[in-house]
XYZ file of N, CA and C in Angstrom:
831
model
N 164.136 82.296 140.576
C 165.525 82.333 140.862
C 166.263 81.426 139.881
N 167.242 81.934 139.215
C 167.991 81.073 138.244
C 169.101 80.415 138.877
N 169.300 79.007 138.615
C 170.320 78.263 139.229
C 171.657 78.386 138.529
N 172.679 78.309 139.315
C 174.035 78.408 138.661
C 174.404 77.100 138.074
N 174.337 76.979 136.794
C 174.702 75.774 136.087
C 175.638 76.136 134.940
N 176.661 75.358 134.768
C 177.629 75.551 133.617
C 176.948 74.845 132.431
N 176.355 75.837 131.639
C 175.636 75.291 130.414
C 176.548 74.537 129.420
N 177.797 74.940 129.492
C 178.750 74.294 128.496
C 178.863 72.761 128.749
N 178.532 72.422 130.042
C 178.720 70.991 130.385
C 177.407 70.165 130.217
N 176.377 70.895 129.839
C 175.109 70.216 129.687
C 174.983 69.767 128.111
N 175.227 68.573 127.892
C 175.196 68.118 126.443
C 173.967 67.267 126.161
N 173.414 66.591 127.176
C 172.196 65.721 127.008
C 171.161 66.103 128.054
N 169.944 66.395 127.546
C 168.902 66.798 128.449
C 167.676 65.756 128.269
N 167.116 65.289 129.384
C 165.840 64.501 129.347
C 164.782 65.270 129.973
N 163.637 65.503 129.278
C 162.401 66.153 129.834
C 161.337 65.003 130.008
N 160.852 64.922 131.273
C 159.807 63.942 131.612
C 158.480 64.586 131.807
N 157.495 64.070 131.148
C 156.091 64.578 131.411
C 155.248 63.289 131.187
N 154.732 62.813 132.352
C 154.016 61.417 132.355
C 152.497 61.586 132.530
N 151.812 62.630 132.139
C 150.433 62.693 132.226
C 149.790 62.631 130.916
N 149.011 63.583 130.475
C 148.192 63.436 129.278
C 148.570 64.374 128.063
N 147.870 64.035 126.915
C 148.312 64.699 125.635
C 148.108 66.215 125.731
N 147.070 66.757 126.231
C 146.836 68.102 126.314
C 147.933 68.811 127.204
N 148.292 68.136 128.310
C 149.229 68.713 129.199
C 150.608 68.784 128.463
N 150.883 67.820 127.653
C 152.225 67.783 126.908
C 152.176 69.034 125.966
N 151.088 69.186 125.237
C 150.932 70.167 124.223
C 151.190 71.597 124.849
N 150.596 71.693 126.081
C 150.863 72.965 126.795
C 152.277 73.197 127.292
N 153.032 72.101 127.193
C 154.447 72.168 127.652
C 155.339 72.588 126.527
N 154.801 72.631 125.241
C 155.676 72.897 124.103
C 156.406 74.232 124.135
N 155.847 75.292 124.674
C 156.656 76.521 124.822
C 157.874 76.385 125.688
N 157.726 75.529 126.720
C 158.895 75.354 127.527
C 159.991 74.582 126.825
N 159.646 73.601 125.883
C 160.587 72.920 125.205
C 161.316 73.921 124.176
N 160.505 74.780 123.533
C 161.173 75.833 122.739
C 162.151 76.694 123.497
N 161.676 77.115 124.710
C 162.623 77.889 125.551
C 163.914 77.095 125.910
N 163.705 75.778 126.205
C 164.825 74.966 126.528
C 165.802 74.876 125.381
N 165.264 74.681 124.155
C 166.103 74.587 122.988
C 166.914 75.991 122.798
N 166.263 77.055 123.106
C 166.861 78.388 122.858
C 167.940 78.567 123.887
N 167.881 77.989 125.115
C 168.929 78.064 126.091
C 170.039 77.136 125.880
N 169.740 76.000 125.311
C 170.732 74.949 125.055
C 170.609 74.481 123.590
N 171.067 75.440 122.600
C 170.948 75.205 121.204
C 171.613 73.964 120.645
N 172.655 73.576 121.371
C 173.539 72.463 120.823
C 173.284 71.156 121.539
N 172.371 71.179 122.538
C 172.268 69.990 123.455
C 171.331 68.971 122.708
N 171.523 67.752 123.117
C 170.635 66.646 122.636
C 169.468 66.582 123.660
N 168.207 66.835 123.089
C 167.075 66.922 124.046
C 166.103 65.751 123.709
N 165.869 64.931 124.730
C 164.975 63.759 124.598
C 163.863 63.977 125.519
N 162.708 63.328 125.176
C 161.405 63.457 125.995
C 160.999 62.056 126.384
N 160.494 61.870 127.599
C 159.915 60.695 128.063
C 158.453 60.944 128.391
N 157.608 60.144 127.691
C 156.067 60.362 127.890
C 155.494 58.958 127.952
N 154.181 58.952 128.321
C 153.397 57.775 128.149
C 153.116 57.454 126.690
N 152.970 56.160 126.441
C 152.724 55.718 125.120
C 151.693 56.506 124.281
N 150.543 56.767 124.937
C 149.452 57.479 124.255
C 149.750 58.839 123.975
N 150.842 59.489 124.447
C 151.207 60.891 124.174
C 152.248 60.984 123.100
N 152.985 59.845 122.763
C 154.036 59.806 121.811
C 153.741 60.477 120.498
N 152.600 60.236 119.977
C 152.239 60.826 118.650
C 152.302 62.275 118.782
N 151.937 62.974 119.853
C 151.954 64.371 119.914
C 153.371 64.997 119.986
N 154.349 64.161 120.368
C 155.719 64.600 120.365
C 156.446 64.495 119.121
N 156.131 63.416 118.321
C 156.715 63.179 117.066
C 156.570 64.396 116.167
N 157.737 64.805 115.571
C 157.671 65.940 114.630
C 158.048 67.283 115.348
N 158.141 67.290 116.593
C 158.445 68.597 117.300
C 159.938 68.868 117.072
N 160.103 70.063 116.500
C 161.503 70.500 116.015
C 162.471 70.684 117.173
N 161.962 70.734 118.358
C 162.816 71.080 119.464
C 163.266 69.745 120.236
N 162.822 68.593 119.779
C 163.060 67.334 120.411
C 163.818 66.427 119.423
N 164.942 65.805 119.953
C 165.729 64.923 119.189
C 165.329 63.494 119.223
N 164.785 63.124 120.408
C 164.302 61.692 120.556
C 163.111 61.555 121.497
N 162.292 60.578 121.204
C 161.099 60.364 122.071
C 161.149 58.974 122.709
N 161.210 58.920 124.019
C 161.097 57.638 124.746
C 159.661 57.579 125.201
N 159.064 56.416 125.204
C 157.691 56.218 125.737
C 157.550 54.915 126.450
N 156.606 54.839 127.311
C 156.395 53.595 128.098
C 154.873 53.445 128.279
N 154.498 52.184 128.589
C 153.116 51.858 128.833
C 152.760 51.944 130.297
N 151.773 52.712 130.698
C 151.436 52.784 132.104
C 150.800 51.435 132.529
N 151.205 50.989 133.683
C 150.579 49.723 134.132
C 149.081 49.712 134.254
N 148.502 50.871 134.656
C 146.988 50.890 134.800
C 146.310 50.938 133.415
N 147.049 51.229 132.371
C 146.495 51.031 131.011
C 146.832 49.827 130.214
N 147.623 49.010 130.762
C 148.224 47.780 130.045
C 147.092 46.768 129.841
N 147.044 46.259 128.670
C 146.163 45.158 128.226
C 146.779 43.797 128.617
N 148.149 43.810 128.762
C 148.860 42.618 128.943
C 149.189 42.329 130.487
N 148.677 43.172 131.356
C 148.921 43.007 132.757
C 150.023 43.999 133.301
N 150.034 44.209 134.631
C 150.857 45.136 135.242
C 152.301 44.780 135.194
N 152.583 43.494 135.386
C 153.946 42.866 135.312
C 154.584 43.110 134.078
N 153.846 42.900 132.895
C 154.410 43.149 131.608
C 154.678 44.578 131.408
N 153.869 45.481 131.855
C 154.032 46.951 131.747
C 155.251 47.376 132.509
N 155.408 46.899 133.701
C 156.562 47.224 134.514
C 157.866 46.790 133.836
N 157.766 45.608 133.226
C 159.014 45.086 132.621
C 159.425 46.019 131.481
N 158.445 46.378 130.671
C 158.770 47.274 129.620
C 159.244 48.690 130.047
N 158.668 49.082 131.188
C 159.132 50.357 131.615
C 160.590 50.295 132.079
N 160.911 49.144 132.719
C 162.320 48.915 133.218
C 163.256 48.912 132.047
N 162.848 48.388 130.937
C 163.689 48.345 129.747
C 163.980 49.701 129.222
N 162.913 50.549 129.101
C 163.000 51.942 128.710
C 163.933 52.696 129.702
N 163.766 52.568 130.998
C 164.602 53.283 131.898
C 166.077 52.862 131.846
N 166.289 51.606 131.468
C 167.615 51.105 131.361
C 168.216 51.762 130.130
N 167.501 51.864 129.066
C 168.029 52.505 127.851
C 168.387 54.027 128.158
N 167.493 54.664 128.939
C 167.705 56.055 129.313
C 168.968 56.183 130.095
N 169.109 55.340 131.114
C 170.218 55.379 131.944
C 171.552 55.284 131.241
N 171.570 54.369 130.194
C 172.702 54.097 129.384
C 173.121 55.347 128.586
N 172.134 56.235 128.328
C 172.414 57.476 127.572
C 173.171 58.469 128.276
N 173.260 58.281 129.625
C 174.021 59.176 130.493
C 173.660 60.712 130.293
N 172.401 60.986 130.549
C 171.977 62.423 130.526
C 172.682 63.253 131.507
N 172.900 64.526 131.142
C 173.504 65.445 132.155
C 172.527 66.097 132.999
N 171.275 66.300 132.423
C 170.256 66.996 133.137
C 168.920 66.303 132.806
N 168.122 66.159 133.886
C 166.773 65.575 133.678
C 165.787 66.458 134.385
N 164.600 66.702 133.739
C 163.729 67.656 134.169
C 162.296 67.096 134.374
N 161.749 67.185 135.487
C 160.343 66.780 135.669
C 159.525 68.051 135.532
N 158.787 68.143 134.374
C 158.189 69.435 133.955
C 156.784 69.594 134.228
N 156.223 68.711 134.964
C 154.776 68.808 135.303
C 154.549 70.111 136.240
N 153.383 70.611 136.341
C 153.166 71.858 137.136
C 153.246 71.689 138.573
N 153.363 70.531 139.114
C 153.450 70.306 140.569
C 154.078 68.970 140.818
N 154.478 68.748 141.988
C 155.236 67.448 142.334
C 154.275 66.317 142.098
N 154.892 65.234 141.492
C 154.181 64.003 141.310
C 155.241 62.854 141.531
N 154.932 61.927 142.400
C 155.887 60.889 142.715
C 156.251 60.037 141.502
N 155.213 59.704 140.666
C 155.428 58.920 139.481
C 156.403 59.601 138.542
N 156.262 60.881 138.384
C 157.242 61.583 137.503
C 158.612 61.698 138.133
N 158.637 62.013 139.448
C 159.911 62.116 140.225
C 160.685 60.828 140.096
N 160.043 59.690 140.187
C 160.762 58.379 140.135
C 161.371 58.211 138.775
N 160.714 58.635 137.677
C 161.269 58.481 136.351
C 162.466 59.328 136.207
N 162.338 60.512 136.646
C 163.482 61.498 136.669
C 164.693 60.891 137.400
N 164.482 60.449 138.552
C 165.512 59.865 139.417
C 166.150 58.673 138.829
N 165.399 57.893 138.097
C 165.859 56.569 137.428
C 166.690 56.946 136.313
N 166.785 58.132 135.713
C 167.611 58.540 134.632
C 169.046 58.544 135.134
N 169.283 58.699 136.388
C 170.638 58.898 136.999
C 171.395 60.147 136.570
N 170.671 61.110 135.953
C 171.219 62.411 135.616
C 171.816 62.973 136.831
N 172.955 63.686 136.750
C 173.593 64.320 137.974
C 172.752 65.537 138.378
N 172.113 66.186 137.393
C 171.225 67.410 137.792
C 169.805 67.013 137.416
N 168.978 67.124 138.511
C 167.591 66.678 138.365
C 166.656 67.868 138.864
N 165.869 68.377 137.938
C 164.992 69.580 138.248
C 163.592 69.224 138.348
N 162.970 69.668 139.443
C 161.534 69.494 139.540
C 160.970 70.177 140.797
N 159.682 70.063 141.020
C 159.024 70.698 142.142
C 159.373 69.963 143.431
N 159.456 70.697 144.508
C 159.648 70.173 145.813
C 158.427 69.496 146.355
N 158.589 68.241 146.879
C 157.384 67.608 147.494
C 156.811 68.334 148.694
N 155.537 68.319 148.787
C 154.867 69.015 149.908
C 155.013 68.248 151.198
N 155.144 66.820 150.998
C 155.389 65.994 152.221
C 156.791 65.429 152.098
N 157.465 65.363 153.176
C 158.826 64.791 153.140
C 158.778 63.297 153.105
N 159.831 62.726 152.637
C 159.906 61.313 152.610
C 161.352 60.904 152.129
N 161.816 59.742 152.474
C 163.193 59.384 152.218
C 163.507 59.449 150.727
N 162.579 58.868 149.847
C 162.837 58.935 148.391
C 162.401 60.168 147.776
N 161.205 60.698 148.130
C 160.653 61.832 147.569
C 161.664 63.085 147.585
N 162.455 63.200 148.693
C 163.348 64.271 148.810
C 164.636 64.028 147.938
N 164.765 62.936 147.411
C 165.944 62.518 146.516
C 165.701 62.484 145.110
N 164.359 62.620 144.690
C 164.038 62.512 143.163
C 164.698 63.684 142.558
N 164.712 64.827 143.118
C 165.365 66.083 142.477
C 166.412 66.600 143.360
N 167.435 67.328 142.811
C 168.448 68.018 143.599
C 168.486 69.453 143.250
N 167.528 69.940 142.300
C 167.430 71.369 142.047
C 165.922 71.569 141.957
N 165.438 72.328 143.052
C 164.021 72.486 143.192
C 163.414 73.782 142.618
N 162.129 73.689 142.225
C 161.356 74.757 141.646
C 160.294 75.080 142.621
N 159.966 76.369 143.019
C 158.890 76.716 143.878
C 157.606 76.381 143.255
N 156.604 76.004 144.078
C 155.258 75.685 143.726
C 154.580 77.031 143.053
N 153.905 76.800 141.970
C 153.272 77.915 141.251
C 152.146 78.522 141.945
N 151.829 79.736 141.756
C 150.551 80.330 142.399
C 149.301 79.578 141.885
N 148.286 79.602 142.656
C 147.016 78.962 142.259
C 146.492 79.649 140.975
N 145.745 78.830 140.197
C 145.115 79.333 138.915
C 146.184 79.752 137.893
N 147.440 79.272 137.891
C 148.441 79.661 136.924
C 148.286 78.607 135.750
N 148.398 79.275 134.579
C 148.234 78.472 133.436
C 149.295 77.355 133.235
N 148.887 76.217 132.646
C 149.783 75.088 132.621
C 151.013 75.367 131.798
N 150.940 76.152 130.727
C 152.043 76.565 129.990
C 153.091 77.429 130.830
N 152.543 78.227 131.636
C 153.369 79.131 132.538
C 154.038 78.214 133.642
N 153.297 77.212 134.085
C 153.927 76.297 135.083
C 155.086 75.587 134.502
N 155.070 75.075 133.281
C 156.100 74.448 132.587
C 157.334 75.344 132.357
N 156.934 76.601 132.015
C 158.005 77.569 131.782
C 158.721 77.980 133.079
N 157.981 77.936 134.196
C 158.574 78.227 135.493
C 159.665 77.185 135.737
N 159.508 75.912 135.347
C 160.528 74.966 135.670
C 161.859 75.199 134.899
N 161.685 75.498 133.547
C 162.921 75.710 132.751
C 163.529 77.124 133.007
N 162.740 77.997 133.625
C 163.270 79.379 133.884
C 164.351 79.305 134.914
N 164.383 78.270 135.828
C 165.420 78.195 136.799
C 166.832 77.756 136.114
N 166.707 77.430 134.807
C 167.883 77.046 133.977
C 168.268 78.139 133.046
N 167.607 79.240 133.217
C 167.866 80.362 132.298
C 167.153 80.292 131.036
N 166.175 79.495 130.911
C 165.401 79.327 129.607
C 164.076 80.103 129.720
N 163.786 80.733 128.610
C 162.521 81.478 128.586
C 162.129 81.704 127.127
N 160.905 82.141 126.851
C 160.522 82.352 125.515
C 159.559 83.558 125.591
N 159.578 84.482 124.606
C 158.786 85.681 124.599
C 157.347 85.412 124.351
N 157.071 84.521 123.374
C 155.696 84.228 122.912
C 155.356 82.833 123.279
N 154.272 82.684 124.145
C 153.843 81.298 124.538
C 152.807 80.828 123.587
N 153.309 79.960 122.642
C 152.326 79.384 121.749
C 152.417 77.852 121.688
N 151.497 77.221 122.369
C 151.583 75.710 122.330
C 151.416 75.241 120.886
N 152.046 74.230 120.595
C 152.114 73.803 119.150
C 152.014 72.244 119.030
N 151.324 71.793 117.933
C 151.297 70.376 117.526
C 151.680 70.377 116.129
N 152.783 69.774 115.865
C 153.298 69.830 114.437
C 152.702 68.632 113.558
N 151.965 69.127 112.597
C 151.293 68.180 111.670
C 152.190 67.911 110.397
N 152.120 66.667 110.042
C 152.855 66.323 108.742
C 152.042 66.586 107.532
N 152.625 66.613 106.395
C 151.902 66.858 105.134
C 150.855 65.722 104.879
N 151.191 64.553 105.477
C 150.237 63.366 105.163
C 149.058 63.636 106.059
N 149.192 64.101 107.275
C 148.002 64.443 108.155
C 147.054 65.402 107.473
N 147.658 66.446 106.825
C 146.897 67.453 106.195
C 146.165 66.922 104.953
N 146.838 66.026 104.220
C 146.260 65.530 102.956
C 145.117 64.565 103.313
N 145.206 63.848 104.404
C 144.178 62.963 104.727
C 142.848 63.697 105.084
N 143.075 64.883 105.850
C 142.019 65.739 106.145
C 141.321 66.325 104.925
N 142.151 66.832 104.009
C 141.568 67.375 102.782
C 140.884 66.374 101.923
N 141.347 65.181 101.893
C 140.730 64.046 101.149
C 139.271 63.822 101.740
N 139.186 63.866 103.041
C 137.890 63.614 103.712
C 136.847 64.579 103.214
N 137.183 65.867 103.220
C 136.212 66.911 102.829
C 135.942 66.774 101.320
N 136.880 66.382 100.573
C 136.700 66.177 99.163
C 135.665 65.069 98.848
N 135.861 63.982 99.526
C 135.049 62.765 99.340
C 133.586 62.982 99.742
N 133.487 63.955 100.734
C 132.020 64.194 101.165
C 131.516 65.573 100.517
N 132.160 65.954 99.488
C 131.760 67.146 98.743
C 131.499 68.377 99.621
N 132.278 68.544 100.599
C 132.152 69.723 101.543
C 133.115 70.810 100.993
N 132.481 71.889 100.567
C 133.258 72.996 100.153
C 133.624 73.963 101.243
N 134.836 73.969 101.798
C 135.190 74.761 102.840
C 135.287 76.251 102.552
N 135.252 76.564 101.245
C 135.309 77.984 100.765
C 133.959 78.568 100.672
N 132.894 77.788 100.804
C 131.496 78.181 100.698
C 131.096 79.015 101.924
N 131.004 80.267 101.815
C 130.770 81.162 102.878
C 129.324 81.053 103.399
N 128.452 80.517 102.583
C 127.037 80.304 102.925
C 126.806 79.137 103.870
N 127.868 78.284 104.038
C 127.649 77.098 104.849
C 128.804 77.059 105.821
N 128.527 76.719 107.097
C 129.471 76.548 108.121
C 129.538 75.028 108.486
N 130.842 74.595 108.645
C 131.131 73.262 109.057
C 131.291 73.281 110.518
N 130.392 72.510 111.195
C 130.462 72.411 112.682
C 130.811 71.058 113.110
N 131.910 70.867 113.896
C 132.314 69.479 114.327
C 131.869 69.298 115.746
N 131.216 68.166 116.012
C 130.751 67.766 117.366
C 131.544 66.613 117.670
N 132.467 66.721 118.668
C 133.289 65.631 119.019
C 132.758 64.827 120.168
N 132.654 63.544 120.036
C 132.040 62.639 121.000
C 133.231 62.031 121.742
N 133.191 62.178 123.144
C 134.410 61.643 123.803
C 133.876 61.102 125.160
N 134.528 60.051 125.677
C 134.315 59.543 126.982
C 135.565 59.616 127.781
N 135.436 59.362 129.033
C 136.539 59.354 129.996
C 136.650 58.038 130.623
N 137.844 57.625 131.149
C 137.987 56.431 131.934
C 136.962 56.317 133.090
N 136.620 57.417 133.694
C 135.661 57.423 134.779
C 134.272 57.572 134.174
N 133.478 56.635 134.251
C 132.057 56.576 133.580
C 131.277 57.814 134.064
N 131.494 58.156 135.381
C 130.586 59.266 135.889
C 130.923 60.625 135.316
N 132.004 60.668 134.587
C 132.414 61.947 133.955
C 131.932 62.085 132.471
N 131.268 60.990 132.003
C 130.709 61.012 130.619
C 129.630 61.948 130.532
N 129.527 62.656 129.386
C 128.385 63.514 129.076
C 127.223 62.494 128.573
N 126.053 62.665 129.125
C 124.970 61.724 128.778
C 124.724 61.754 127.179
N 124.399 60.563 126.647
C 124.156 60.378 125.211
C 123.087 61.374 124.802
N 122.015 61.453 125.588
C 120.911 62.379 125.255
C 121.326 63.697 124.935
N 122.358 64.224 125.700
C 122.809 65.560 125.534
C 123.364 65.723 124.139
N 124.181 64.845 123.729
C 124.807 64.888 122.379
C 123.743 64.724 121.319
N 122.839 63.909 121.601
C 121.677 63.716 120.547
C 120.909 65.104 120.404
N 120.574 65.648 121.449
C 119.837 67.004 121.359
C 120.634 68.013 120.666
N 121.861 68.142 120.894
C 122.699 69.146 120.310
C 122.852 68.864 118.749
N 123.079 67.593 118.461
C 123.341 67.196 117.065
C 122.006 67.457 116.202
N 120.915 67.049 116.848
C 119.647 67.257 116.042
C 119.328 68.709 115.842
N 119.651 69.485 116.857
C 119.488 71.019 116.753
C 120.347 71.648 115.674
N 121.648 71.152 115.667
C 122.493 71.683 114.498
C 122.094 71.318 113.216
N 121.651 70.085 113.038
C 121.277 69.573 111.751
C 119.969 70.327 111.175
N 119.305 70.945 112.156
C 118.044 71.644 111.715
C 118.320 73.113 111.362
N 119.517 73.467 111.573
C 119.907 74.890 111.294
C 120.281 75.070 109.876
N 119.832 76.178 109.258
C 120.154 76.513 107.886
C 121.630 76.884 107.763
N 122.307 76.387 106.711
C 123.701 76.729 106.469
C 124.778 75.972 107.341
N 124.287 74.963 108.032
C 125.192 74.220 108.959
C 125.435 72.880 108.359
N 126.672 72.474 108.245
C 127.051 71.063 107.829
C 127.698 70.411 109.035
N 126.969 69.529 109.681
C 127.431 68.884 110.835
C 128.371 67.755 110.542
N 129.468 67.629 111.284
C 130.352 66.504 111.067
C 130.487 66.010 112.612
N 130.095 64.707 112.657
C 130.252 64.068 113.971
C 131.549 63.299 113.995
N 132.370 63.543 115.091
C 133.690 62.968 115.163
C 133.946 62.201 116.473
N 134.684 61.132 116.337
C 135.068 60.480 117.555
C 136.312 59.619 117.317
N 137.018 59.113 118.433
C 138.065 58.269 118.321
C 137.684 56.763 118.238
N 138.489 55.905 117.664
C 138.113 54.471 117.641
C 137.702 53.872 118.958
N 138.355 54.319 120.061
C 138.094 53.803 121.343
C 136.641 54.242 121.865
N 136.056 55.139 121.241
C 134.678 55.651 121.603
C 133.605 55.214 120.596
N 133.952 54.193 119.823
C 132.974 53.637 118.818
C 131.634 53.287 119.387
N 131.644 52.460 120.411
C 130.424 52.016 121.024
C 129.482 53.126 121.513
N 130.136 54.193 122.142
C 129.481 55.349 122.652
C 128.879 56.108 121.405
N 129.660 56.248 120.367
C 129.186 57.010 119.178
C 128.012 56.306 118.575
N 127.960 54.976 118.484
C 126.869 54.336 117.935
C 125.635 54.565 118.616
N 125.644 54.751 120.002
C 124.464 55.025 120.756
C 123.983 56.418 120.423
N 124.863 57.348 120.240
C 124.442 58.727 119.815
C 123.833 58.674 118.424
N 124.360 57.949 117.426
C 123.805 57.919 116.173
C 122.384 57.362 116.149
N 122.168 56.376 117.023
C 120.800 55.772 117.073
C 119.722 56.794 117.345
N 120.154 57.841 118.098
C 119.077 58.806 118.528
C 118.936 59.874 117.641
N 119.636 59.952 116.546
C 119.597 61.089 115.651
C 118.438 60.960 114.621
N 117.899 62.071 114.220
C 116.773 62.098 113.223
C 117.244 61.700 111.798
N 118.474 62.020 111.527
C 119.155 61.628 110.280
C 120.595 61.474 110.456
N 121.267 60.758 109.633
C 122.607 60.426 109.771
C 123.446 61.624 109.344
N 124.377 62.144 110.090
C 125.271 63.161 109.628
C 126.527 62.646 109.015
N 127.365 63.554 108.363
C 128.696 63.139 108.040
C 129.418 62.717 109.276
N 130.216 61.641 109.171
C 130.988 61.187 110.402
C 132.457 61.087 110.021
N 133.304 61.430 110.907
C 134.803 61.321 110.802
C 135.363 60.695 111.954
N 136.034 59.547 111.802
C 136.705 58.828 112.903
C 138.187 59.257 112.857
N 138.638 59.916 113.906
C 140.021 60.347 114.012
C 140.902 59.149 114.393
N 141.967 59.002 113.701
C 142.816 57.881 114.079
C 143.823 58.251 115.214
N 143.915 59.518 115.516
C 144.858 59.979 116.588
C 144.678 61.431 116.752
N 145.476 62.065 117.599
C 145.360 63.484 117.989
C 145.693 64.291 116.749
N 146.676 63.855 115.963
C 147.097 64.694 114.789
C 146.042 64.628 113.724
N 145.416 63.406 113.530
C 144.303 63.264 112.606
C 143.232 64.313 112.891
N 142.857 64.299 114.194
C 141.852 65.227 114.685
C 142.275 66.731 114.519
N 143.543 67.042 114.803
C 143.922 68.368 114.647
C 143.968 68.848 113.241
N 144.410 68.015 112.284
C 144.451 68.304 110.932
C 143.069 68.604 110.425
N 142.092 67.831 110.882
C 140.687 67.982 110.470
C 140.209 69.435 110.983
N 140.483 69.743 112.206
C 140.026 71.009 112.762
C 140.806 72.197 112.134
N 142.004 71.967 111.682
C 142.761 73.099 111.144
C 142.157 73.560 109.851
N 141.328 72.796 109.162
C 140.711 73.075 107.904
C 139.292 73.705 108.096
N 138.731 73.513 109.181
C 137.322 74.015 109.333
C 137.233 75.498 109.845
């Protein structure tokens, strides 16, 4: 159901998504739809610090606000909360006409950020449990999506109440020419010919999670890497992020020989690398 909103009065829009990088990337079709519905509006996005890189360069976004989550802060929760307060003060001063909580379901942490913008129109999912503050985070509600609905569709459901939509749902991550050049330089330095049809480049990405019990055992990676290196016509590239360096070293210790390695500096570095393989 589309809400009755005077689009002519919507000059500034804030979109809030305070979860993870992949979730934001799946939100990009909704940002494209929003830009199509409000072509002349100033559109800003508020995300966690570690997601900011994925937003920079997006052609549908005019400004990126970011904040450090208290649970991820190296300088303590009090410091993180103070920084968050400063960001929210800056956002409030911008006097947004519309703020959108674009996650696929209600989340108090996101609702609070939307409410703190003080935008007169605040869009988001209705809380499943009532509460004095929860019921005030938003004043224009979106129905909960059906189970097993794709995250991109969930985000589009939110902006559809504003009359925004897009025909083709294509999540995007916008890479700079520098991102691409760095990836090209890596392959050149290691004499890997990507045009050689007789050889396939296989990337094995090593990753850990904050919850140790969700880690894939080192031995599993070792077995896969050793098997790949024994295959004819396969050039294995082992990849990881700087935060997973210790874990990666454990994997390397178990390998029969050292493969080519590529340490991604960020999500765009990794995406540029994959785009060439």
